[in-house]
PDB file of C-alpha atoms in Angstrom:
ATOM      1  CA  MET P   1     -15.483  21.773   0.101  1.00 88.00           C
ATOM      2  CA  SER P   2     -11.737  22.289  -0.352  1.00 96.00           C
ATOM      3  CA  LYS P   3      -9.596  20.825   2.436  1.00 98.00           C
ATOM      4  CA  THR P   4      -5.972  20.843   3.454  1.00 98.00           C
ATOM      5  CA  ILE P   5      -4.746  17.255   3.121  1.00 98.00           C
ATOM      6  CA  LEU P   6      -1.397  15.653   4.014  1.00 99.00           C
ATOM      7  CA  VAL P   7      -0.241  12.511   2.226  1.00 98.00           C
ATOM      8  CA  THR P   8       2.740  10.679   3.711  1.00 98.00           C
ATOM      9  CA  GLY P   9       4.493   8.737   0.983  1.00 97.00           C
ATOM     10  CA  GLY P  10       3.082  11.125  -1.592  1.00 98.00           C
ATOM     11  CA  ALA P  11       5.943  10.578  -4.021  1.00 97.00           C
ATOM     12  CA  GLY P  12       5.443   6.816  -4.046  1.00 95.00           C
ATOM     13  CA  PHE P  13       3.456   4.559  -6.385  1.00 95.00           C
ATOM     14  CA  VAL P  14       0.057   4.706  -4.675  1.00 97.00           C
ATOM     15  CA  GLY P  15       0.693   8.041  -2.961  1.00 98.00           C
ATOM     16  CA  SER P  16       1.338   9.896  -6.219  1.00 98.00           C
ATOM     17  CA  HIS P  17      -1.959   8.679  -7.668  1.00 98.00           C
ATOM     18  CA  LEU P  18      -3.714   9.745  -4.441  1.00 98.00           C
ATOM     19  CA  CYS P  19      -2.103  13.219  -4.639  1.00 98.00           C
ATOM     20  CA  GLU P  20      -3.125  13.522  -8.294  1.00 98.00           C
ATOM     21  CA  ARG P  21      -6.723  12.709  -7.460  1.00 98.00           C
ATOM     22  CA  LEU P  22      -6.889  15.073  -4.463  1.00 98.00           C
ATOM     23  CA  VAL P  23      -5.482  17.979  -6.459  1.00 98.00           C
ATOM     24  CA  ALA P  24      -7.999  17.275  -9.263  1.00 98.00           C
ATOM     25  CA  ASP P  25     -10.735  17.381  -6.584  1.00 98.00           C
ATOM     26  CA  GLY P  26      -9.668  20.898  -5.637  1.00 98.00           C
ATOM     27  CA  HIS P  27      -7.857  20.275  -2.314  1.00 98.00           C
ATOM     28  CA  THR P  28      -4.669  21.794  -0.921  1.00 98.00           C
ATOM     29  CA  VAL P  29      -2.256  18.870  -0.875  1.00 98.00           C
ATOM     30  CA  ILE P  30       1.037  18.473   1.031  1.00 98.00           C
ATOM     31  CA  SER P  31       3.301  15.432   0.552  1.00 98.00           C
ATOM     32  CA  LEU P  32       5.780  14.231   3.157  1.00 98.00           C
ATOM     33  CA  ASP P  33       8.177  11.591   1.744  1.00 98.00           C
ATOM     34  CA  ASN P  34      11.704  10.438   2.633  1.00 97.00           C
ATOM     35  CA  TYR P  35      12.204   9.102  -0.924  1.00 96.00           C
ATOM     36  CA  PHE P  36      13.252   5.696   0.235  1.00 92.00           C
ATOM     37  CA  THR P  37      11.162   4.171  -2.537  1.00 89.00           C
ATOM     38  CA  GLY P  38       9.382   7.353  -3.699  1.00 92.00           C
ATOM     39  CA  SER P  39      10.605   9.242  -6.702  1.00 94.00           C
ATOM     40  CA  ARG P  40      10.683  12.888  -7.813  1.00 96.00           C
ATOM     41  CA  GLU P  41       9.528  11.571 -11.182  1.00 96.00           C
ATOM     42  CA  ASN P  42       6.187  10.923  -9.475  1.00 96.00           C
ATOM     43  CA  HIS P  43       5.727  14.585  -8.441  1.00 98.00           C
ATOM     44  CA  VAL P  44       2.333  15.969  -9.360  1.00 97.00           C
ATOM     45  CA  SER P  45       1.720  19.599 -10.297  1.00 98.00           C
ATOM     46  CA  GLY P  46      -0.070  21.506  -7.574  1.00 98.00           C
ATOM     47  CA  VAL P  47       1.288  19.424  -4.633  1.00 98.00           C
ATOM     48  CA  GLU P  48       3.682  20.922  -2.081  1.00 98.00           C
ATOM     49  CA  TYR P  49       6.465  18.442  -1.363  1.00 98.00           C
ATOM     50  CA  ARG P  50       8.351  18.164   1.880  1.00 98.00           C
ATOM     51  CA  GLU P  51      11.309  15.792   2.223  1.00 98.00           C
ATOM     52  CA  GLY P  52      11.918  13.962   5.529  1.00 98.00           C
ATOM     53  CA  HIS P  53      11.188  11.074   7.869  1.00 98.00           C
ATOM     54  CA  THR P  54       7.690  10.814   9.342  1.00 98.00           C
ATOM     55  CA  LYS P  55       9.234  10.862  12.829  1.00 98.00           C
ATOM     56  CA  ASP P  56       9.893  14.546  12.170  1.00 98.00           C
ATOM     57  CA  ILE P  57       6.405  15.304  10.902  1.00 98.00           C
ATOM     58  CA  GLU P  58       5.661  17.964  13.534  1.00 98.00           C
ATOM     59  CA  ALA P  59       8.608  20.085  12.446  1.00 98.00           C
ATOM     60  CA  LEU P  60       8.139  19.468   8.725  1.00 98.00           C
ATOM     61  CA  VAL P  61       4.374  20.152   8.599  1.00 98.00           C
ATOM     62  CA  PRO P  62       3.343  23.180  10.694  1.00 98.00           C
ATOM     63  CA  GLU P  63      -0.045  23.295   8.949  1.00 98.00           C
ATOM     64  CA  THR P  64      -3.184  21.691  10.411  1.00 98.00           C
ATOM     65  CA  PRO P  65      -4.490  19.194   7.828  1.00 98.00           C
ATOM     66  CA  ASP P  66      -8.131  18.183   7.799  1.00 98.00           C
ATOM     67  CA  ILE P  67      -7.102  14.643   6.779  1.00 98.00           C
ATOM     68  CA  VAL P  68      -3.808  12.748   6.976  1.00 98.00           C
ATOM     69  CA  TYR P  69      -3.507   9.883   4.524  1.00 98.00           C
ATOM     70  CA  HIS P  70      -0.674   7.768   5.972  1.00 98.00           C
ATOM     71  CA  LEU P  71       0.886   5.692   3.208  1.00 98.00           C
ATOM     72  CA  GLY P  72       4.555   6.479   3.940  1.00 96.00           C
ATOM     73  CA  GLU P  73       5.871   3.211   5.384  1.00 95.00           C
ATOM     74  CA  TYR P  74       8.221   0.423   4.496  1.00 91.00           C
ATOM     75  CA  SER P  75       6.235  -2.009   2.357  1.00 83.00           C
ATOM     76  CA  ARG P  76       7.958  -5.269   1.411  1.00 80.00           C
ATOM     77  CA  VAL P  77       7.366  -8.626   3.140  1.00 82.00           C
ATOM     78  CA  HIS P  78      10.404 -10.637   2.064  1.00 81.00           C
ATOM     79  CA  ALA P  79      12.956  -7.833   2.113  1.00 86.00           C
ATOM     80  CA  SER P  80      11.938  -6.858   5.650  1.00 89.00           C
ATOM     81  CA  MET P  81      13.453 -10.096   6.976  1.00 92.00           C
ATOM     82  CA  GLU P  82      16.874  -8.577   6.290  1.00 92.00           C
ATOM     83  CA  GLU P  83      16.037  -5.013   7.455  1.00 93.00           C
ATOM     84  CA  PRO P  84      14.137  -5.167  10.773  1.00 94.00           C
ATOM     85  CA  ALA P  85      15.703  -1.969  12.131  1.00 96.00           C
ATOM     86  CA  LEU P  86      14.616  -0.053   9.061  1.00 94.00           C
ATOM     87  CA  VAL P  87      11.077  -1.417   9.398  1.00 94.00           C
ATOM     88  CA  TRP P  88      11.020  -0.369  13.067  1.00 96.00           C
ATOM     89  CA  SER P  89      12.195   3.161  12.212  1.00 97.00           C
ATOM     90  CA  MET P  90       9.743   3.728   9.418  1.00 96.00           C
ATOM     91  CA  ASN P  91       6.720   1.730  10.492  1.00 96.00           C
ATOM     92  CA  ILE P  92       6.790   1.965  14.302  1.00 97.00           C
ATOM     93  CA  VAL P  93       8.687   5.134  15.224  1.00 98.00           C
ATOM     94  CA  GLY P  94       7.412   7.071  12.178  1.00 97.00           C
ATOM     95  CA  THR P  95       3.808   5.981  12.540  1.00 97.00           C
ATOM     96  CA  GLN P  96       3.724   6.763  16.257  1.00 97.00           C
ATOM     97  CA  ALA P  97       4.788  10.307  15.345  1.00 98.00           C
ATOM     98  CA  VAL P  98       2.079  10.514  12.693  1.00 98.00           C
ATOM     99  CA  LEU P  99      -0.531   9.353  15.215  1.00 98.00           C
ATOM    100  CA  GLU P 100       0.550  12.001  17.736  1.00 98.00           C
ATOM    101  CA  PHE P 101       0.515  14.651  15.003  1.00 98.00           C
ATOM    102  CA  ALA P 102      -3.032  13.722  14.008  1.00 98.00           C
ATOM    103  CA  ARG P 103      -4.151  13.626  17.657  1.00 98.00           C
ATOM    104  CA  LEU P 104      -2.703  17.028  18.511  1.00 98.00           C
ATOM    105  CA  LYS P 105      -3.874  18.662  15.265  1.00 98.00           C
ATOM    106  CA  GLY P 106      -7.363  17.157  15.407  1.00 98.00           C
ATOM    107  CA  SER P 107      -6.924  15.612  11.921  1.00 98.00           C
ATOM    108  CA  LYS P 108      -8.678  12.576  10.660  1.00 98.00           C
ATOM    109  CA  LEU P 109      -6.227   9.725   9.981  1.00 98.00           C
ATOM    110  CA  VAL P 110      -6.606   7.323   7.110  1.00 98.00           C
ATOM    111  CA  TYR P 111      -4.124   4.464   7.488  1.00 98.00           C
ATOM    112  CA  ALA P 112      -3.021   2.166   4.697  1.00 97.00           C
ATOM    113  CA  ALA P 113      -2.815  -1.240   6.392  1.00 94.00           C
ATOM    114  CA  SER P 114      -1.705  -4.526   4.863  1.00 86.00           C
ATOM    115  CA  SER P 115      -3.972  -7.373   3.818  1.00 78.00           C
ATOM    116  CA  THR P 116      -1.367  -9.784   5.270  1.00 73.00           C
ATOM    117  CA  LYS P 117      -2.855  -9.048   8.709  1.00 64.00           C
ATOM    118  CA  SER P 118      -5.907 -11.187   7.980  1.00 56.00           C
ATOM    119  CA  GLU P 119      -4.292 -13.976   6.005  1.00 50.00           C
ATOM    120  CA  SER P 120      -5.361 -17.258   7.586  1.00 43.00           C
ATOM    121  CA  THR P 121      -3.198 -19.449   5.394  1.00 40.00           C
ATOM    122  CA  ARG P 122      -0.086 -20.566   7.248  1.00 42.00           C
ATOM    123  CA  VAL P 123       3.177 -19.579   5.654  1.00 44.00           C
ATOM    124  CA  ALA P 124       6.449 -21.472   5.348  1.00 43.00           C
ATOM    125  CA  THR P 125       7.568 -20.276   8.776  1.00 40.00           C
ATOM    126  CA  GLY P 126       4.533 -21.912  10.363  1.00 43.00           C
ATOM    127  CA  GLY P 127       3.098 -18.568  11.524  1.00 44.00           C
ATOM    128  CA  GLU P 128      -0.025 -16.712  10.564  1.00 52.00           C
ATOM    129  CA  GLY P 129       0.062 -13.795   8.155  1.00 68.00           C
ATOM    130  CA  ARG P 130       0.671 -11.035  10.709  1.00 79.00           C
ATOM    131  CA  ASP P 131       3.653 -12.819  12.249  1.00 82.00           C
ATOM    132  CA  MET P 132       5.494 -13.896   9.091  1.00 83.00           C
ATOM    133  CA  SER P 133       7.949 -10.960   8.925  1.00 89.00           C
ATOM    134  CA  PRO P 134       8.954  -7.679  10.591  1.00 92.00           C
ATOM    135  CA  TYR P 135       6.865  -5.810   8.023  1.00 92.00           C
ATOM    136  CA  THR P 136       3.679  -7.767   8.569  1.00 92.00           C
ATOM    137  CA  TRP P 137       4.060  -7.635  12.334  1.00 93.00           C
ATOM    138  CA  ALA P 138       4.628  -3.854  12.324  1.00 94.00           C
ATOM    139  CA  LYS P 139       1.609  -3.209  10.071  1.00 93.00           C
ATOM    140  CA  ALA P 140      -0.685  -5.334  12.226  1.00 92.00           C
ATOM    141  CA  THR P 141       0.671  -3.719  15.390  1.00 95.00           C
ATOM    142  CA  ASN P 142      -0.082  -0.266  13.949  1.00 96.00           C
ATOM    143  CA  VAL P 143      -3.686  -1.217  13.266  1.00 96.00           C
ATOM    144  CA  ASP P 144      -3.989  -2.235  16.942  1.00 95.00           C
ATOM    145  CA  LEU P 145      -2.400   1.073  18.038  1.00 97.00           C
ATOM    146  CA  ILE P 146      -4.581   3.246  15.815  1.00 98.00           C
ATOM    147  CA  THR P 147      -7.680   1.465  17.065  1.00 97.00           C
ATOM    148  CA  GLN P 148      -6.609   2.185  20.628  1.00 98.00           C
ATOM    149  CA  TYR P 149      -5.979   5.871  19.788  1.00 98.00           C
ATOM    150  CA  GLY P 150      -9.587   5.972  18.565  1.00 98.00           C
ATOM    151  CA  ALA P 151     -10.745   4.576  21.914  1.00 98.00           C
ATOM    152  CA  TRP P 152      -8.384   6.563  24.164  1.00 98.00           C
ATOM    153  CA  TYR P 153      -8.490   9.958  22.369  1.00 98.00           C
ATOM    154  CA  GLN P 154     -11.516   9.746  20.095  1.00 98.00           C
ATOM    155  CA  LEU P 155      -9.150  10.062  17.122  1.00 98.00           C
ATOM    156  CA  PRO P 156     -11.227  10.023  13.949  1.00 98.00           C
ATOM    157  CA  HIS P 157      -9.746   7.358  11.698  1.00 98.00           C
ATOM    158  CA  ALA P 158     -10.383   4.898   8.931  1.00 98.00           C
ATOM    159  CA  ILE P 159      -8.159   1.883   8.252  1.00 98.00           C
ATOM    160  CA  VAL P 160      -8.001   0.646   4.646  1.00 97.00           C
ATOM    161  CA  TYR P 161      -6.372  -2.550   3.415  1.00 95.00           C
ATOM    162  CA  PHE P 162      -4.444  -2.827   0.143  1.00 92.00           C
ATOM    163  CA  TYR P 163      -4.409  -6.006  -1.949  1.00 91.00           C
ATOM    164  CA  ASN P 164      -1.387  -6.332  -4.236  1.00 90.00           C
ATOM    165  CA  VAL P 165      -1.839  -2.992  -5.961  1.00 93.00           C
ATOM    166  CA  TYR P 166      -0.688  -2.704  -9.577  1.00 95.00           C
ATOM    167  CA  GLY P 167      -0.787  -0.086 -12.317  1.00 95.00           C
ATOM    168  CA  PRO P 168       1.120   2.885 -13.789  1.00 93.00           C
ATOM    169  CA  ARG P 169       4.223   4.059 -11.807  1.00 92.00           C
ATOM    170  CA  GLU P 170       4.979   0.691 -10.222  1.00 89.00           C
ATOM    171  CA  ARG P 171       8.612  -0.130  -9.557  1.00 78.00           C
ATOM    172  CA  ALA P 172      10.420  -3.104 -11.129  1.00 68.00           C
ATOM    173  CA  TRP P 173      13.816  -2.836  -9.481  1.00 64.00           C
ATOM    174  CA  GLY P 174      15.554  -4.790  -6.770  1.00 63.00           C
ATOM    175  CA  ASN P 175      14.049  -6.043  -3.538  1.00 65.00           C
ATOM    176  CA  TYR P 176      11.397  -3.342  -3.582  1.00 62.00           C
ATOM    177  CA  GLY P 177       9.984  -4.042  -7.069  1.00 73.00           C
ATOM    178  CA  THR P 178       6.395  -5.139  -7.547  1.00 82.00           C
ATOM    179  CA  LEU P 179       5.511  -8.395  -9.224  1.00 88.00           C
ATOM    180  CA  ILE P 180       3.237  -7.090 -11.946  1.00 92.00           C
ATOM    181  CA  GLU P 181       5.661  -4.440 -13.135  1.00 91.00           C
ATOM    182  CA  THR P 182       8.594  -6.834 -12.890  1.00 91.00           C
ATOM    183  CA  PHE P 183       6.815  -9.360 -15.140  1.00 92.00           C
ATOM    184  CA  LYS P 184       5.760  -6.538 -17.461  1.00 93.00           C
ATOM    185  CA  GLN P 185       9.381  -5.439 -17.903  1.00 92.00           C
ATOM    186  CA  ASN P 186      10.460  -9.073 -18.316  1.00 92.00           C
ATOM    187  CA  PHE P 187       7.912  -9.374 -21.183  1.00 93.00           C
ATOM    188  CA  LEU P 188       9.054  -6.126 -22.821  1.00 92.00           C
ATOM    189  CA  GLU P 189      12.750  -7.030 -22.546  1.00 93.00           C
ATOM    190  CA  GLY P 190      12.451 -10.751 -23.380  1.00 94.00           C
ATOM    191  CA  LYS P 191      13.672 -11.885 -19.977  1.00 94.00           C
ATOM    192  CA  PRO P 192      12.425 -14.988 -18.083  1.00 94.00           C
ATOM    193  CA  HIS P 193       9.897 -14.618 -15.274  1.00 94.00           C
ATOM    194  CA  LYS P 194      11.400 -15.802 -11.979  1.00 92.00           C
ATOM    195  CA  VAL P 195       8.732 -17.473  -9.845  1.00 91.00           C
ATOM    196  CA  ASN P 196       9.248 -18.713  -6.293  1.00 88.00           C
ATOM    197  CA  ALA P 197       8.033 -22.268  -5.758  1.00 87.00           C
ATOM    198  CA  PRO P 198       5.425 -23.613  -5.828  1.00 86.00           C
ATOM    199  CA  GLY P 199       4.001 -20.805  -8.043  1.00 89.00           C
ATOM    200  CA  THR P 200       0.428 -21.640  -7.018  1.00 88.00           C
ATOM    201  CA  GLN P 201       0.476 -18.818  -4.446  1.00 88.00           C
ATOM    202  CA  THR P 202      -2.520 -16.580  -5.124  1.00 89.00           C
ATOM    203  CA  ARG P 203      -3.098 -12.840  -4.866  1.00 89.00           C
ATOM    204  CA  ALA P 204      -6.114 -10.545  -5.301  1.00 91.00           C
ATOM    205  CA  PHE P 205      -4.339  -8.078  -7.591  1.00 94.00           C
ATOM    206  CA  THR P 206      -6.127  -4.729  -7.414  1.00 95.00           C
ATOM    207  CA  HIS P 207      -5.684  -1.775  -9.815  1.00 97.00           C
ATOM    208  CA  VAL P 208      -4.243   1.369  -8.291  1.00 97.00           C
ATOM    209  CA  LEU P 209      -7.127   3.577  -9.491  1.00 98.00           C
ATOM    210  CA  ASP P 210      -9.678   1.241  -7.874  1.00 98.00           C
ATOM    211  CA  THR P 211      -7.545   1.472  -4.770  1.00 98.00           C
ATOM    212  CA  ILE P 212      -7.543   5.261  -4.888  1.00 98.00           C
ATOM    213  CA  ASP P 213     -11.352   5.288  -5.234  1.00 98.00           C
ATOM    214  CA  GLY P 214     -11.553   3.326  -1.999  1.00 98.00           C
ATOM    215  CA  ILE P 215      -9.045   5.483  -0.109  1.00 98.00           C
ATOM    216  CA  ILE P 216     -10.895   8.660  -1.029  1.00 98.00           C
ATOM    217  CA  LEU P 217     -14.242   7.207   0.057  1.00 98.00           C
ATOM    218  CA  ALA P 218     -12.749   6.103   3.413  1.00 98.00           C
ATOM    219  CA  GLY P 219     -11.318   9.597   3.890  1.00 98.00           C
ATOM    220  CA  GLU P 220     -14.663  11.250   3.141  1.00 98.00           C
ATOM    221  CA  LYS P 221     -17.060   8.850   4.874  1.00 98.00           C
ATOM    222  CA  GLY P 222     -15.290   5.951   6.550  1.00 98.00           C
ATOM    223  CA  GLU P 223     -14.842   5.440  10.281  1.00 98.00           C
ATOM    224  CA  GLY P 224     -13.059   2.550  12.024  1.00 98.00           C
ATOM    225  CA  ASP P 225     -11.353  -0.613  10.839  1.00 97.00           C
ATOM    226  CA  GLY P 226     -11.990  -3.137   8.059  1.00 95.00           C
ATOM    227  CA  PHE P 227     -12.182  -1.218   4.761  1.00 97.00           C
ATOM    228  CA  ASN P 228     -10.831  -3.907   2.388  1.00 96.00           C
ATOM    229  CA  ILE P 229     -10.113  -2.559  -1.088  1.00 96.00           C
ATOM    230  CA  SER P 230      -9.808  -5.899  -2.837  1.00 94.00           C
ATOM    231  CA  SER P 231     -10.306  -7.080  -6.370  1.00 95.00           C
ATOM    232  CA  LYS P 232     -12.779  -9.952  -6.800  1.00 93.00           C
ATOM    233  CA  ASP P 233     -10.298 -11.646  -9.197  1.00 89.00           C
ATOM    234  CA  VAL P 234      -7.677 -13.924  -7.719  1.00 92.00           C
ATOM    235  CA  HIS P 235      -4.700 -15.214  -9.773  1.00 94.00           C
ATOM    236  CA  SER P 236      -1.685 -17.390  -8.987  1.00 93.00           C
ATOM    237  CA  ILE P 237       1.840 -16.146  -9.607  1.00 92.00           C
ATOM    238  CA  LEU P 238       2.311 -18.762 -12.348  1.00 94.00           C
ATOM    239  CA  GLU P 239      -0.968 -17.705 -13.943  1.00 95.00           C
ATOM    240  CA  VAL P 240       0.225 -14.075 -14.113  1.00 94.00           C
ATOM    241  CA  ALA P 241       3.534 -15.170 -15.696  1.00 94.00           C
ATOM    242  CA  GLU P 242       1.604 -17.188 -18.247  1.00 95.00           C
ATOM    243  CA  MET P 243      -0.645 -14.218 -19.045  1.00 95.00           C
ATOM    244  CA  TYR P 244       2.428 -12.264 -20.067  1.00 95.00           C
ATOM    245  CA  GLY P 245       4.000 -15.229 -21.808  1.00 93.00           C
ATOM    246  CA  GLY P 246       7.636 -16.149 -22.198  1.00 90.00           C
ATOM    247  CA  GLU P 247      10.087 -18.313 -20.292  1.00 93.00           C
ATOM    248  CA  ILE P 248       9.484 -19.107 -16.600  1.00 94.00           C
ATOM    249  CA  GLU P 249      12.254 -19.971 -14.130  1.00 94.00           C
ATOM    250  CA  MET P 250      11.277 -21.587 -10.870  1.00 92.00           C
ATOM    251  CA  ASN P 251      13.179 -20.486  -7.727  1.00 89.00           C
ATOM    252  CA  PRO P 252      13.171 -22.205  -4.298  1.00 87.00           C
ATOM    253  CA  GLN P 253      10.338 -21.439  -1.932  1.00 83.00           C
ATOM    254  CA  THR P 254      11.015 -18.594   0.530  1.00 72.00           C
ATOM    255  CA  LYS P 255      10.150 -18.337   4.226  1.00 61.00           C
ATOM    256  CA  THR P 256       7.549 -15.700   3.431  1.00 59.00           C
ATOM    257  CA  SER P 257       5.846 -17.678   0.664  1.00 58.00           C
ATOM    258  CA  ARG P 258       2.078 -17.535   1.129  1.00 56.00           C
ATOM    259  CA  SER P 259      -1.254 -17.470  -0.572  1.00 60.00           C
ATOM    260  CA  SER P 260      -3.926 -14.847  -0.139  1.00 63.00           C
ATOM    261  CA  GLY P 261      -7.309 -14.317  -1.735  1.00 64.00           C
ATOM    262  CA  ASN P 262      -9.852 -11.577  -2.090  1.00 69.00           C
ATOM    263  CA  ASP P 263     -11.580 -10.394   1.052  1.00 78.00           C
ATOM    264  CA  ASP P 264     -14.942  -9.088   2.217  1.00 90.00           C
ATOM    265  CA  THR P 265     -15.359  -5.673   0.567  1.00 95.00           C
ATOM    266  CA  SER P 266     -18.863  -5.023   1.900  1.00 96.00           C
ATOM    267  CA  LYS P 267     -17.715  -2.236   4.220  1.00 97.00           C
ATOM    268  CA  ILE P 268     -16.039  -0.174   1.503  1.00 98.00           C
ATOM    269  CA  GLU P 269     -18.843  -0.990  -0.934  1.00 98.00           C
ATOM    270  CA  ALA P 270     -21.319   0.463   1.552  1.00 98.00           C
ATOM    271  CA  LEU P 271     -19.524   3.781   0.988  1.00 98.00           C
ATOM    272  CA  GLY P 272     -20.072   3.493  -2.762  1.00 98.00           C
ATOM    273  CA  TRP P 273     -16.996   1.600  -3.941  1.00 98.00           C
ATOM    274  CA  GLU P 274     -16.935  -0.904  -6.777  1.00 97.00           C
ATOM    275  CA  GLN P 275     -14.188  -2.673  -8.727  1.00 97.00           C
ATOM    276  CA  LYS P 276     -13.900  -1.208 -12.221  1.00 97.00           C
ATOM    277  CA  ARG P 277     -10.678  -2.766 -13.605  1.00 97.00           C
ATOM    278  CA  SER P 278      -9.161  -6.214 -14.061  1.00 96.00           C
ATOM    279  CA  LEU P 279      -5.598  -7.512 -14.150  1.00 96.00           C
ATOM    280  CA  ARG P 280      -6.226  -9.587 -17.260  1.00 95.00           C
ATOM    281  CA  LYS P 281      -7.285  -6.530 -19.255  1.00 96.00           C
ATOM    282  CA  TYR P 282      -4.326  -4.527 -17.886  1.00 95.00           C
ATOM    283  CA  ILE P 283      -1.910  -7.204 -19.110  1.00 96.00           C
ATOM    284  CA  GLU P 284      -3.604  -7.476 -22.475  1.00 95.00           C
ATOM    285  CA  GLU P 285      -3.207  -3.701 -22.952  1.00 94.00           C
ATOM    286  CA  ALA P 286       0.418  -3.830 -21.852  1.00 90.00           C
ATOM    287  CA  LYS P 287       1.165  -6.469 -24.467  1.00 90.00           C
ATOM    288  CA  SER P 288      -0.633  -4.720 -27.326  1.00 87.00           C
TER     289      SER P 288
END
């Protein structure tokens, strides 16, 4: 059945792939994006695009969506240490407005949470994953708030967790670039890979299309918290650099340096999800 669906952050890396899938599935799709990291180059035919901050969602989206996929937040751990006010605006003020919008419209909310919330490995600051930066704190706080909205107002919701998503349309520039695309561009341009010490930090790199499969299933059938969309494969940063090949430069360790692994995917698998793609094959294809 065709639905009206709102995607915040619909012009971003993951959001554009989600919009593309939803349009292909026959839905009416609206994107709300402030283009902080989103790009008009990511626009998908058939999507209606609205430009603005999520705090103004009520004025910008008069429609009543069946589902709101909320991806439109600030999303960098290290950079957030220098931009706490920006994180507060986009991830606290903006998300509160999205929650109220969903509550008043009677929409189901699917929230893209961060896997850093559950990281048990202590980071260089001595804190747990959720407390290592303004970004991680805000994302974990929003999970708590959405859960409470479910209890207070019976807001239908599903909370999904992303695990170092990679794939087409990633960014490779500045503080907001993603590691896989940055290393890919380094390989193509013959530049050295810059790795923060010790380099043994691990990640469960997950392909964007596998991630989209999980998001869609959570929107259709998921309810509650804990839908981890995580690759089974875990690689260190040094290992990824070595997969691409070329010179490696070691940088000092940062305060937000951490390791993370794959997580329990049984809840999303119960909805029918499975991992279909691997980072190693993605890199091999990029090099060919």
